[in-house]
Coordinates of C-alpha atoms in Angstrom, one line a residue:
M1 CA 62.1 -36.7 83.1
K2 CA 64.1 -39.0 83.8
G3 CA 66.2 -36.6 86.2
N4 CA 63.2 -35.2 87.7
S5 CA 61.8 -39.5 88.6
E6 CA 65.7 -40.0 90.0
E7 CA 65.5 -37.0 92.6
D8 CA 62.5 -38.1 93.6
P9 CA 61.7 -41.3 94.3
E10 CA 59.0 -41.3 96.4
S11 CA 56.7 -39.3 94.0
E12 CA 56.6 -42.1 92.2
P13 CA 52.9 -43.6 92.0
D14 CA 51.6 -47.2 93.4
D15 CA 52.4 -50.3 91.1
H16 CA 48.1 -50.3 90.8
E17 CA 48.0 -46.3 90.2
K18 CA 51.0 -46.8 87.0
R19 CA 49.5 -46.0 83.5
I20 CA 51.0 -49.0 81.0
P21 CA 51.7 -46.8 77.9
F22 CA 50.7 -49.2 75.1
T23 CA 52.0 -47.2 72.5
P24 CA 54.3 -44.6 72.3
K25 CA 53.5 -41.3 72.8
P26 CA 54.3 -38.6 70.1
Q27 CA 57.6 -36.2 71.0
T28 CA 57.5 -33.1 69.8
L29 CA 60.3 -31.0 68.4
K30 CA 62.0 -29.9 70.8
Q31 CA 61.9 -33.4 72.7
R32 CA 63.5 -34.8 69.0
M33 CA 66.0 -32.1 69.4
A34 CA 66.7 -32.9 73.2
E35 CA 66.9 -36.6 72.1
E36 CA 69.3 -35.6 69.1
T37 CA 71.4 -33.6 71.3
T38 CA 71.9 -36.2 74.1
T39 CA 73.3 -38.6 71.5
R40 CA 75.9 -36.4 70.9
S41 CA 77.0 -35.7 74.3
E42 CA 77.4 -38.4 76.1
G43 CA 80.0 -37.4 79.0
T44 CA 78.4 -34.6 80.3
S45 CA 75.1 -34.7 82.8
E46 CA 71.8 -34.5 81.7
E47 CA 69.9 -31.8 83.4
S48 CA 73.3 -29.2 82.1
Q49 CA 73.6 -31.0 78.4
E50 CA 70.0 -30.3 77.5
D51 CA 70.2 -26.8 78.1
E52 CA 73.9 -26.0 76.7
N53 CA 72.2 -28.2 73.1
Q54 CA 68.9 -25.9 73.3
D55 CA 71.8 -22.5 73.0
I56 CA 73.4 -24.2 70.3
W57 CA 70.1 -25.2 68.5
E58 CA 68.9 -21.6 68.6
Q59 CA 71.9 -20.5 67.6
Q60 CA 72.3 -22.5 64.6
Q61 CA 68.5 -21.7 63.5
M62 CA 70.2 -18.1 63.3
R63 CA 73.1 -18.6 61.2
K64 CA 71.0 -20.6 59.1
A65 CA 68.8 -17.7 58.3
V66 CA 71.8 -15.4 57.9
K67 CA 72.8 -17.5 55.5
M68 CA 69.9 -17.7 53.5
T69 CA 69.3 -14.2 53.6
E70 CA 72.8 -13.8 52.0
G71 CA 72.9 -16.8 49.8
R72 CA 69.0 -15.2 48.1
D73 CA 70.9 -11.9 47.3
I74 CA 73.7 -13.6 45.6
D75 CA 72.3 -15.9 43.5
L76 CA 69.9 -12.6 42.4
S77 CA 73.4 -10.9 41.6
S78 CA 74.7 -13.4 39.9
H79 CA 72.0 -13.8 37.6
S80 CA 71.5 -10.5 36.7
S81 CA 75.1 -10.2 36.0
D82 CA 75.1 -13.3 33.9
F83 CA 71.4 -11.6 31.6
Q84 CA 73.4 -8.6 30.7
T85 CA 76.9 -10.6 30.0
V86 CA 74.1 -12.6 27.4
K87 CA 72.5 -9.5 26.8
K88 CA 75.9 -8.1 25.4
F89 CA 77.2 -10.7 22.6
D90 CA 80.3 -10.4 22.1
T91 CA 81.3 -11.8 18.1
S92 CA 84.8 -12.3 19.0
I93 CA 84.3 -15.3 21.1
S94 CA 84.8 -18.4 19.3
F95 CA 83.1 -21.5 19.7
P96 CA 84.4 -25.0 19.1
P97 CA 83.4 -27.0 15.5
V98 CA 80.0 -28.2 15.3
N99 CA 79.6 -32.1 15.7
L100 CA 77.1 -33.1 13.3
E101 CA 76.7 -36.8 15.2
V102 CA 75.2 -34.5 17.9
I103 CA 73.3 -32.5 16.4
K104 CA 71.4 -35.4 14.8
K105 CA 71.4 -37.0 18.0
Q106 CA 69.8 -34.2 19.7
L107 CA 67.4 -33.9 16.4
N108 CA 66.4 -37.9 17.0
T109 CA 66.1 -37.2 20.4
R110 CA 63.6 -34.2 20.0
L111 CA 61.8 -36.5 16.9
T112 CA 61.3 -39.0 19.6
L113 CA 59.6 -36.6 22.3
L114 CA 57.0 -35.3 19.6
Q115 CA 56.5 -38.1 18.2
D116 CA 55.9 -39.7 21.9
T117 CA 53.5 -36.4 21.8
H118 CA 51.8 -37.1 19.0
R119 CA 51.3 -40.7 20.0
S120 CA 49.9 -39.0 23.3
H121 CA 47.3 -36.9 21.2
L122 CA 45.9 -39.5 18.9
R123 CA 45.4 -41.6 22.2
E124 CA 43.3 -38.7 23.5
Y125 CA 42.3 -38.0 20.4
E126 CA 40.6 -42.2 20.2
K127 CA 39.2 -41.6 23.5
Y128 CA 37.5 -38.0 22.8
I129 CA 35.7 -40.6 19.1
E130 CA 34.8 -43.1 21.4
D131 CA 33.0 -40.3 24.0
V132 CA 31.1 -38.7 21.1
K133 CA 30.1 -42.7 20.2
S134 CA 29.0 -44.0 24.0
S135 CA 27.2 -40.6 23.8
K136 CA 25.7 -40.5 20.8
S137 CA 24.5 -44.0 22.0
A138 CA 23.0 -43.3 25.3
I139 CA 21.1 -40.5 23.8
Q140 CA 19.5 -43.3 21.3
N141 CA 19.1 -45.7 24.0
L142 CA 17.5 -42.6 25.4
E143 CA 15.4 -41.9 22.7
N144 CA 14.3 -45.6 22.9
S145 CA 13.1 -45.9 25.8
S146 CA 10.7 -42.8 25.6
E147 CA 9.2 -44.6 22.2
Q148 CA 9.3 -48.2 24.5
A149 CA 7.1 -46.0 26.7
L150 CA 4.8 -44.7 24.0
N151 CA 4.6 -47.7 22.9
I152 CA 3.3 -49.5 26.2
K153 CA 0.8 -46.7 26.8
F154 CA -0.5 -47.8 23.2
Y155 CA -1.1 -51.0 24.2
K156 CA -2.5 -50.6 27.4
D157 CA -4.9 -47.8 25.7
M158 CA -5.7 -50.7 22.6
K159 CA -6.2 -53.2 25.7
I160 CA -8.5 -50.9 27.7
Y161 CA -10.2 -49.7 24.7
V162 CA -11.4 -53.4 23.6
E163 CA -12.1 -55.0 26.9
N164 CA -14.4 -51.9 27.1
L165 CA -15.5 -52.5 23.5
I166 CA -16.5 -55.8 24.9
D167 CA -18.1 -55.0 27.9
C168 CA -20.6 -52.7 26.1
L169 CA -21.3 -55.5 23.2
N170 CA -22.2 -57.8 25.7
E171 CA -24.4 -55.5 27.3
K172 CA -26.2 -54.9 24.5
I173 CA -26.8 -58.3 23.1
I174 CA -29.4 -59.3 24.7
N175 CA -31.4 -56.3 23.9
I176 CA -30.5 -57.1 20.0
Q177 CA -31.1 -60.7 20.4
E178 CA -35.2 -59.7 21.8
I179 CA -35.1 -57.3 19.1
E180 CA -34.6 -59.9 16.6
S181 CA -36.8 -62.3 18.0
S182 CA -39.4 -59.6 17.8
M183 CA -38.8 -58.9 14.1
H184 CA -38.5 -62.5 13.2
A185 CA -41.7 -63.6 15.4
L186 CA -44.0 -60.8 13.6
L187 CA -42.4 -61.8 10.3
L188 CA -43.0 -65.2 10.7
K189 CA -46.5 -64.5 12.4
Q190 CA -47.7 -62.6 8.2
A191 CA -46.2 -65.3 6.4
M192 CA -48.2 -68.5 8.7
T193 CA -51.0 -66.2 8.2
F194 CA -50.8 -66.2 4.2
M195 CA -49.7 -69.6 4.1
K196 CA -52.7 -71.1 6.2
R197 CA -55.2 -68.4 4.3
R198 CA -54.2 -69.9 1.7
Q199 CA -54.4 -74.1 2.7
D200 CA -57.5 -72.6 4.0
E201 CA -59.4 -71.5 1.0
L202 CA -57.9 -74.3 -0.7
K203 CA -59.6 -76.7 1.4
H204 CA -62.9 -75.2 1.3
E205 CA -62.9 -73.9 -2.4
S206 CA -62.5 -77.6 -3.2
T207 CA -64.5 -79.2 -0.5
Y208 CA -67.4 -76.6 -2.0
L209 CA -67.1 -77.5 -5.8
Q210 CA -67.4 -81.4 -4.6
Q211 CA -70.4 -80.6 -3.0
L212 CA -71.3 -79.2 -6.5
S213 CA -70.1 -82.3 -8.5
R214 CA -72.4 -84.3 -6.3
K215 CA -75.1 -82.1 -6.3
A216 CA -74.7 -82.2 -10.3
E217 CA -74.8 -86.0 -10.0
T218 CA -78.0 -86.6 -7.9
S219 CA -79.9 -83.5 -9.8
T220 CA -81.4 -83.1 -6.4
N221 CA -83.7 -80.3 -6.5
G222 CA -83.0 -77.1 -4.2
S223 CA -80.1 -74.7 -3.1
L224 CA -76.7 -75.8 -2.4
A225 CA -76.2 -75.8 1.6
I226 CA -73.3 -74.0 2.9
D227 CA -71.8 -73.4 6.1
E228 CA -71.2 -69.7 7.1
K229 CA -66.9 -70.3 7.0
T230 CA -67.3 -71.6 4.0
Q231 CA -69.5 -68.8 2.3
R232 CA -67.5 -66.2 4.4
I233 CA -64.0 -67.7 3.0
L234 CA -65.8 -67.9 -0.8
E235 CA -66.6 -64.4 -0.2
E236 CA -63.2 -63.1 0.7
I237 CA -61.7 -64.7 -2.2
E238 CA -64.0 -63.2 -4.6
S239 CA -63.2 -60.0 -3.3
R240 CA -59.4 -59.9 -3.4
R241 CA -59.5 -61.1 -7.0
T242 CA -61.7 -58.9 -8.0
Q243 CA -59.8 -56.0 -6.5
R244 CA -56.6 -57.5 -8.4
R245 CA -58.8 -57.9 -11.7
Q246 CA -59.5 -54.3 -11.0
A247 CA -55.7 -52.8 -10.7
R248 CA -54.6 -54.8 -13.8
A249 CA -56.8 -53.3 -15.5
L250 CA -55.9 -49.4 -14.4
S251 CA -52.1 -50.7 -14.9
G252 CA -53.1 -52.2 -18.7
N253 CA -51.9 -55.9 -17.5
C254 CA -54.3 -57.4 -19.7
D255 CA -52.2 -60.7 -20.2
H256 CA -52.7 -62.8 -16.6
Q257 CA -53.8 -66.1 -15.2
E258 CA -55.6 -66.4 -13.1
G259 CA -53.8 -68.6 -10.0
T260 CA -50.5 -66.9 -10.3
S261 CA -50.8 -64.0 -8.5
S262 CA -49.7 -63.8 -4.7
D263 CA -52.6 -63.9 -3.0
D264 CA -50.3 -62.2 -0.1
E265 CA -52.7 -58.4 0.4
L266 CA -53.6 -58.4 4.0
S267 CA -57.4 -56.2 5.3
S268 CA -56.5 -52.6 6.4
A269 CA -56.9 -53.6 10.3
D270 CA -54.2 -56.5 9.6
M271 CA -52.1 -53.9 7.7
T272 CA -52.4 -51.5 10.2
D273 CA -51.7 -53.8 13.1
F274 CA -48.7 -55.2 11.3
Q275 CA -47.1 -51.9 10.7
K276 CA -47.8 -50.4 14.2
S277 CA -45.5 -53.6 15.6
Q278 CA -43.3 -53.1 12.8
G279 CA -43.2 -49.3 13.7
D280 CA -42.5 -50.0 17.9
I281 CA -39.8 -52.5 16.8
L282 CA -37.7 -50.2 14.7
K283 CA -38.3 -47.5 17.4
D284 CA -36.2 -50.0 19.9
H285 CA -34.3 -50.8 17.9
K286 CA -32.6 -47.6 17.6
K287 CA -32.8 -47.0 21.3
I288 CA -29.8 -49.6 21.4
F289 CA -27.0 -47.9 20.7
E290 CA -28.3 -44.5 21.9
D291 CA -26.3 -44.3 25.2
V292 CA -23.1 -45.6 23.2
H293 CA -20.2 -43.4 21.7
D294 CA -19.6 -44.0 18.4
D295 CA -16.4 -45.4 19.0
F296 CA -18.2 -48.5 20.5
C297 CA -20.8 -49.0 18.1
N298 CA -20.3 -47.4 14.6
I299 CA -18.5 -50.2 13.0
Q300 CA -15.7 -47.8 10.7
N301 CA -14.5 -46.2 14.2
I302 CA -13.7 -49.6 15.6
L303 CA -11.8 -50.9 12.5
L304 CA -10.0 -47.4 12.8
K305 CA -8.3 -48.5 15.9
F306 CA -7.4 -52.0 14.7
Q307 CA -6.1 -50.6 11.1
Q308 CA -4.1 -48.3 13.5
W309 CA -2.4 -50.7 15.6
R310 CA -2.1 -52.6 12.1
E311 CA 0.1 -50.1 10.6
K312 CA 2.2 -48.9 13.7
F313 CA 3.4 -52.5 15.4
P314 CA 1.8 -55.3 12.2
D315 CA 4.4 -57.8 13.6
S316 CA 2.3 -57.7 16.9
Y317 CA -0.9 -57.6 14.9
Y318 CA -0.7 -60.1 13.2
E319 CA 1.0 -62.2 15.9
A320 CA -2.4 -61.6 17.5
F321 CA -4.7 -63.1 15.1
I322 CA -6.8 -60.1 15.0
G323 CA -8.2 -60.6 11.8
L324 CA -9.9 -63.7 13.5
C325 CA -11.3 -61.8 16.3
I326 CA -13.0 -58.5 14.3
P327 CA -16.1 -60.8 12.5
K328 CA -16.9 -62.0 16.4
L329 CA -16.7 -58.0 17.7
L330 CA -18.6 -56.8 14.5
N331 CA -21.2 -59.4 15.2
P332 CA -23.6 -57.6 17.1
L333 CA -23.5 -54.0 15.7
I334 CA -24.1 -56.0 11.5
R335 CA -27.2 -57.8 13.4
V336 CA -28.2 -54.5 14.7
Q337 CA -28.2 -52.7 11.2
L338 CA -29.9 -56.3 9.7
I339 CA -32.7 -55.9 11.7
D340 CA -34.7 -53.9 9.0
W341 CA -33.1 -56.0 6.2
N342 CA -35.3 -58.1 4.7
P343 CA -34.2 -60.0 1.7
L344 CA -37.6 -61.4 0.7
K345 CA -38.8 -57.6 -0.6
F346 CA -38.5 -55.9 -4.1
D347 CA -37.0 -53.2 -2.8
S348 CA -34.9 -54.1 0.0
V349 CA -30.9 -52.4 0.2
G350 CA -28.6 -55.2 -0.9
L351 CA -25.2 -56.1 1.6
K352 CA -22.9 -54.6 -1.2
Q353 CA -24.6 -50.8 -0.4
M354 CA -24.4 -51.1 3.0
S355 CA -22.1 -49.1 5.1
W356 CA -20.9 -52.0 7.4
F357 CA -19.9 -54.1 4.4
T358 CA -18.1 -50.6 2.5
S359 CA -16.0 -49.7 5.7
I360 CA -15.0 -53.9 6.0
E361 CA -13.9 -53.6 2.4
E362 CA -11.5 -50.9 2.8
F363 CA -10.3 -52.2 5.8
M364 CA -9.0 -54.8 3.4
D365 CA -8.4 -53.2 1.1
K366 CA -5.5 -51.1 3.3
S367 CA -4.4 -54.4 4.6
M368 CA -3.5 -56.2 1.5
E369 CA -1.6 -52.4 0.1
D370 CA 0.4 -52.8 3.4
S371 CA 1.3 -56.4 4.3
K372 CA 2.9 -58.4 2.8
K373 CA 1.6 -61.7 4.2
E374 CA -0.1 -63.9 1.9
D375 CA -2.0 -65.6 4.8
S376 CA -3.3 -62.5 6.4
S377 CA -5.9 -63.5 8.2
D378 CA -7.3 -59.9 7.6
K379 CA -8.2 -61.1 3.9
K380 CA -11.0 -63.7 5.3
I381 CA -12.8 -61.3 7.9
L382 CA -15.4 -60.6 5.0
S383 CA -15.8 -64.4 4.6
T384 CA -15.8 -65.3 7.8
I385 CA -18.8 -62.4 8.9
I386 CA -20.6 -63.5 5.2
N387 CA -20.6 -67.3 7.0
K388 CA -21.0 -66.3 10.8
T389 CA -23.8 -63.9 10.1
I390 CA -25.5 -63.3 6.7
I391 CA -25.9 -66.7 5.8
P392 CA -27.7 -67.5 9.2
R393 CA -29.9 -65.4 8.7
L394 CA -30.7 -65.8 4.9
T395 CA -31.5 -69.2 6.5
D396 CA -33.9 -68.2 9.0
F397 CA -36.0 -66.6 6.4
V398 CA -35.3 -69.4 3.7
E399 CA -36.6 -71.8 6.3
F400 CA -39.7 -70.2 8.1
I401 CA -40.9 -67.1 6.2
W402 CA -40.4 -67.4 2.2
D403 CA -42.9 -68.2 0.4
P404 CA -41.8 -70.3 -2.9
L405 CA -44.6 -70.0 -4.7
S406 CA -44.3 -65.9 -4.5
T407 CA -42.4 -64.9 -7.3
S408 CA -41.4 -61.3 -6.5
Q409 CA -40.0 -62.8 -2.9
T410 CA -37.8 -65.7 -4.9
T411 CA -36.5 -63.6 -7.1
S412 CA -35.8 -61.0 -4.4
L413 CA -33.8 -64.0 -2.3
I414 CA -32.2 -65.0 -5.5
T415 CA -31.1 -62.0 -6.4
H416 CA -29.1 -61.9 -2.7
C417 CA -28.2 -65.4 -2.4
R418 CA -26.5 -64.8 -5.7
M419 CA -24.5 -62.1 -4.6
I420 CA -23.7 -63.2 -1.1
L421 CA -22.6 -66.6 -3.0
D422 CA -20.6 -64.8 -6.0
E423 CA -18.8 -63.0 -3.0
L424 CA -18.0 -65.7 -1.0
S425 CA -16.3 -67.6 -3.8
I426 CA -14.1 -64.5 -4.4
W427 CA -12.6 -65.1 -0.8
E428 CA -12.8 -69.1 -0.2
D429 CA -11.7 -71.7 -2.1
E430 CA -13.7 -74.3 -1.0
V431 CA -17.5 -74.7 -0.3
S432 CA -18.2 -73.2 3.4
K433 CA -20.8 -75.5 5.7
G434 CA -22.7 -72.3 5.9
K435 CA -23.2 -72.4 2.0
Q436 CA -24.1 -75.8 2.1
D437 CA -26.8 -75.7 5.1
L438 CA -28.5 -72.1 3.4
L439 CA -29.0 -74.5 -0.4
K440 CA -29.9 -77.4 1.9
S441 CA -32.6 -75.1 3.0
I442 CA -33.4 -73.9 0.0
V443 CA -34.0 -77.5 -1.4
S444 CA -36.2 -78.5 1.2
R445 CA -38.0 -75.5 1.6
M446 CA -39.4 -75.9 -1.8
K447 CA -40.3 -79.7 -1.6
K448 CA -42.2 -78.9 1.2
A449 CA -44.4 -76.6 -1.3
I450 CA -44.3 -79.0 -3.8
E451 CA -45.9 -81.4 -1.3
D452 CA -48.3 -78.9 0.6
D453 CA -49.4 -76.4 -2.2
V454 CA -49.9 -78.0 -5.2
F455 CA -52.9 -79.4 -5.8
I456 CA -54.4 -79.5 -9.3
P457 CA -57.9 -81.3 -9.2
L458 CA -59.0 -84.1 -12.1
Y459 CA -62.7 -83.2 -12.8
P460 CA -64.7 -85.1 -15.3
K461 CA -64.5 -83.6 -18.8
S462 CA -68.5 -82.8 -19.0
A463 CA -67.6 -80.8 -16.1
V464 CA -64.5 -78.8 -17.2
E465 CA -65.4 -78.2 -21.0
N466 CA -67.3 -75.7 -20.4
K467 CA -65.1 -72.8 -19.7
T468 CA -67.0 -71.0 -17.4
S469 CA -67.5 -73.9 -15.0
P470 CA -66.5 -73.0 -11.0
H471 CA -64.4 -76.8 -11.7
S472 CA -62.7 -75.4 -15.0
K473 CA -61.8 -72.2 -13.9
F474 CA -60.6 -73.9 -10.2
Q475 CA -58.6 -76.4 -12.2
E476 CA -57.0 -73.6 -14.2
K477 CA -56.3 -71.5 -11.5
Q478 CA -54.5 -74.4 -9.7
F479 CA -52.4 -75.7 -12.9
W480 CA -51.1 -72.0 -13.1
S481 CA -50.1 -71.4 -9.9
G482 CA -48.5 -75.0 -10.0
L483 CA -46.7 -73.8 -13.0
K484 CA -46.1 -70.7 -11.2
L485 CA -44.2 -72.9 -8.9
F486 CA -42.3 -74.8 -11.6
R487 CA -40.9 -71.2 -12.6
N488 CA -40.1 -70.3 -9.7
V489 CA -38.2 -73.4 -9.2
L490 CA -36.4 -73.5 -12.4
L491 CA -35.3 -70.0 -11.4
W492 CA -32.5 -71.1 -8.8
N493 CA -30.5 -72.1 -12.3
G494 CA -26.9 -71.2 -11.7
L495 CA -26.9 -72.0 -7.9
L496 CA -28.0 -75.4 -7.2
P497 CA -27.2 -78.3 -8.9
D498 CA -28.7 -79.3 -11.9
D499 CA -29.2 -82.9 -10.9
T500 CA -31.4 -81.4 -8.0
L501 CA -33.6 -78.7 -9.9
Q502 CA -34.3 -81.8 -12.6
E503 CA -35.4 -84.0 -9.7
L504 CA -37.4 -81.4 -7.7
G505 CA -38.6 -79.0 -11.5
L506 CA -39.3 -82.1 -14.0
G507 CA -39.4 -85.0 -11.8
K508 CA -41.9 -83.9 -8.0
L509 CA -43.8 -80.7 -10.0
L510 CA -43.8 -81.3 -13.8
N511 CA -44.4 -85.2 -14.5
R512 CA -46.5 -85.6 -11.3
Y513 CA -48.9 -82.9 -11.5
L514 CA -48.5 -80.6 -14.7
V515 CA -48.2 -83.5 -17.3
I516 CA -51.3 -84.9 -15.6
A517 CA -53.3 -82.7 -15.9
L518 CA -52.2 -81.7 -19.6
Y519 CA -53.2 -85.1 -20.0
N520 CA -56.7 -84.5 -18.6
A521 CA -57.3 -81.8 -20.7
A522 CA -58.9 -81.9 -24.2
P523 CA -55.8 -80.8 -26.8
G524 CA -56.4 -77.4 -28.6
P525 CA -54.6 -73.8 -28.3
D526 CA -54.4 -74.0 -24.8
V527 CA -52.6 -76.9 -24.3
V528 CA -50.2 -75.8 -26.7
K529 CA -50.1 -72.5 -24.9
K530 CA -49.2 -73.8 -22.3
C531 CA -46.6 -76.3 -23.4
I532 CA -44.5 -73.5 -24.7
Q533 CA -45.1 -71.8 -21.5
I534 CA -43.5 -75.1 -19.7
T535 CA -40.3 -75.0 -22.2
A536 CA -39.8 -71.5 -21.8
Y537 CA -39.3 -72.3 -18.4
L538 CA -36.2 -74.7 -18.8
P539 CA -32.6 -73.4 -18.4
E540 CA -31.4 -73.5 -21.7
K541 CA -27.6 -74.4 -20.6
W542 CA -29.8 -77.9 -20.1
F543 CA -29.4 -78.0 -24.0
E544 CA -26.1 -76.5 -24.9
S545 CA -24.7 -79.4 -26.8
S546 CA -24.7 -80.0 -30.7
A547 CA -23.7 -83.6 -30.3
M548 CA -27.9 -83.7 -28.7
R549 CA -30.4 -85.7 -30.3
T550 CA -32.4 -86.8 -27.4
S551 CA -33.2 -84.7 -24.4
I552 CA -33.0 -85.2 -21.0
P553 CA -34.9 -88.3 -19.4
Q554 CA -37.1 -86.7 -17.1
L555 CA -38.6 -85.0 -20.2
E556 CA -39.7 -88.1 -21.6
N557 CA -43.0 -87.8 -20.2
F558 CA -43.8 -84.5 -21.7
I559 CA -42.0 -85.2 -24.7
Q560 CA -44.5 -88.5 -25.3
F561 CA -47.3 -86.0 -24.6
L562 CA -46.4 -83.6 -26.9
L563 CA -45.9 -86.0 -29.5
Q564 CA -49.7 -87.6 -28.6
S565 CA -50.7 -83.6 -29.0
A566 CA -49.3 -83.3 -32.5
H567 CA -51.1 -86.7 -33.8
K568 CA -54.5 -85.5 -32.2
L569 CA -53.8 -82.1 -33.3
S570 CA -53.1 -83.5 -36.9
T571 CA -56.3 -84.9 -37.6
S572 CA -58.6 -82.0 -36.0
E573 CA -58.9 -78.2 -37.4
F574 CA -55.8 -76.6 -35.2
R575 CA -53.3 -78.2 -37.5
D576 CA -51.5 -75.1 -37.3
E577 CA -50.6 -75.6 -33.7
V578 CA -48.1 -78.6 -35.2
K579 CA -45.4 -76.6 -35.7
E580 CA -45.6 -75.5 -32.2
I581 CA -45.1 -78.6 -31.3
I582 CA -42.9 -79.4 -33.4
L583 CA -40.6 -76.2 -32.5
I584 CA -41.5 -77.3 -28.7
L585 CA -39.3 -81.0 -29.9
V586 CA -36.4 -78.6 -31.4
K587 CA -36.2 -76.7 -28.7
I588 CA -35.6 -79.7 -25.8
R589 CA -33.3 -81.5 -28.2
A590 CA -35.8 -84.2 -29.3
L591 CA -34.8 -83.9 -32.5
N592 CA -34.9 -87.7 -32.8
Q593 CA -38.8 -87.7 -31.9
A594 CA -39.4 -85.1 -34.3
D595 CA -37.6 -86.2 -37.2
S596 CA -39.8 -89.8 -36.5
F597 CA -43.0 -87.9 -36.7
I598 CA -42.3 -85.8 -39.8
E599 CA -41.3 -88.7 -41.6
Q600 CA -44.9 -90.3 -40.1
Y601 CA -47.2 -87.7 -41.0
H602 CA -44.7 -86.4 -44.5
L603 CA -45.0 -83.3 -43.2
D604 CA -41.8 -82.4 -45.2
H605 CA -42.5 -78.5 -44.9
L606 CA -41.6 -78.7 -41.1
K607 CA -38.0 -80.3 -42.4
S608 CA -36.5 -77.2 -42.4
V609 CA -36.8 -76.5 -38.6
I610 CA -34.6 -79.0 -38.0
S611 CA -32.0 -78.6 -40.2
K612 CA -31.7 -75.2 -38.6
V613 CA -30.3 -76.4 -35.7

């Protein structure tokens, strides 16, 4: 190329047409050989030397190829000859003597190589062990990740379920409140009807007897003028009493005192209206959850959902304080089941026999079996429900519907209260506010009954000497009615404090009404019978102390009346009744007064009565 450029200088491009080489252009094999040849033959011309070098290179390549072929043949022939030589071992050949140092060195070398190989194998083995461990860990992580996915799904499902449950209850609570109010209003109307009728009848009958007394005093000729309303009421009173007498005669109950009946009969028309209204309410009551799945209205199914949560994830269950939330969730459902529950009826179902009560008990029992936490909120589910749901409903019955003059209502109410409060004491160490409110309402209602419903008129002895006279009958009826209330008050023994019962029964009722009526009566067997009945209603635990020689202070007026009656009877034809009075004094632990009376009247044959105590 250089030669060509020198021979033809005119063919060179102009300066602006020249390419500036920034990098050397790669050379071909011929160019490199030519360049090498050029360096060796510097004396010759460039053009002739290039051709000569080309020829020389070709000849060299040919010679190399011939030599390589010949050498390969020679190696193959020599190798085969050597193999044949080795194969034909000549035993006559002698070997140099064995050098132990060389053998030892070779063995050490071989051992070192084997140890290195063993170490490399150990490293590979350890690597494989690590790979197995990492694989197992990866599998475990994958399994855990799948379990976490299931856990998340469970929590999501539970969240959706609780939200739907709350929405359902929020929607139904309005209907529940309306039906509760309707049933409460119906029972309240019935209770107010009985109360107003009793007070009206008492008022009209007392007015009639007063008019009758004034007529007898003035000795006016002619019949007593009575308005139509009073006449109608008196006829209704006598009609109901006649029906009760006939019913008692059929049942064989002849030992009955007028005034101890509840007098809660309804006319056929009123009974029909009441039953129809009650039936309509109960129909609406059954329709409340008829469009709701059992998982959202059945208490057992709801508790089963939370039980699954508690069994699968107890930590999150207790951290969420589900035990405090369950009573609020179950409150509307329990109220629905209590709409037809009347604790004043003698045949009403006890709470322990209700399905919701047994379901909650089972839920709590399983909680105490599964959980070792002593402060578990599940233990207070039942007590919370009783405090927040049952006791308020019971308190409403006491304040607005309960009639303390009715022995059947009082007995049934005491049975339910005793069971509820005993159940509450099992789960609670302290007295709850609900229990205090219930007991206060009971005391308040009995005070109101004593003030409004107890009326024992005092007539002249001339008017009551004849036991068949209207005045005597009315006075007897009212006395036994007050004595019935006295008994109903003292039936609360064990539920109400002793000092409260003594204040109500003895202070407000016995001393203020009954004892005064006894003072106004003529001494005789009837009076003793009444005193025996009063003593029978007194709680025995008030007189259990063996060291007690004097009775409780609230009985002082009653004791004085007994001593006065015994004094009068001892000088009359009813001397045998004195022993009964002494027995009464002994029973109420008025032993000092009994001893004094026996010594005063020299009744030595009665000392044995006291000595037996």
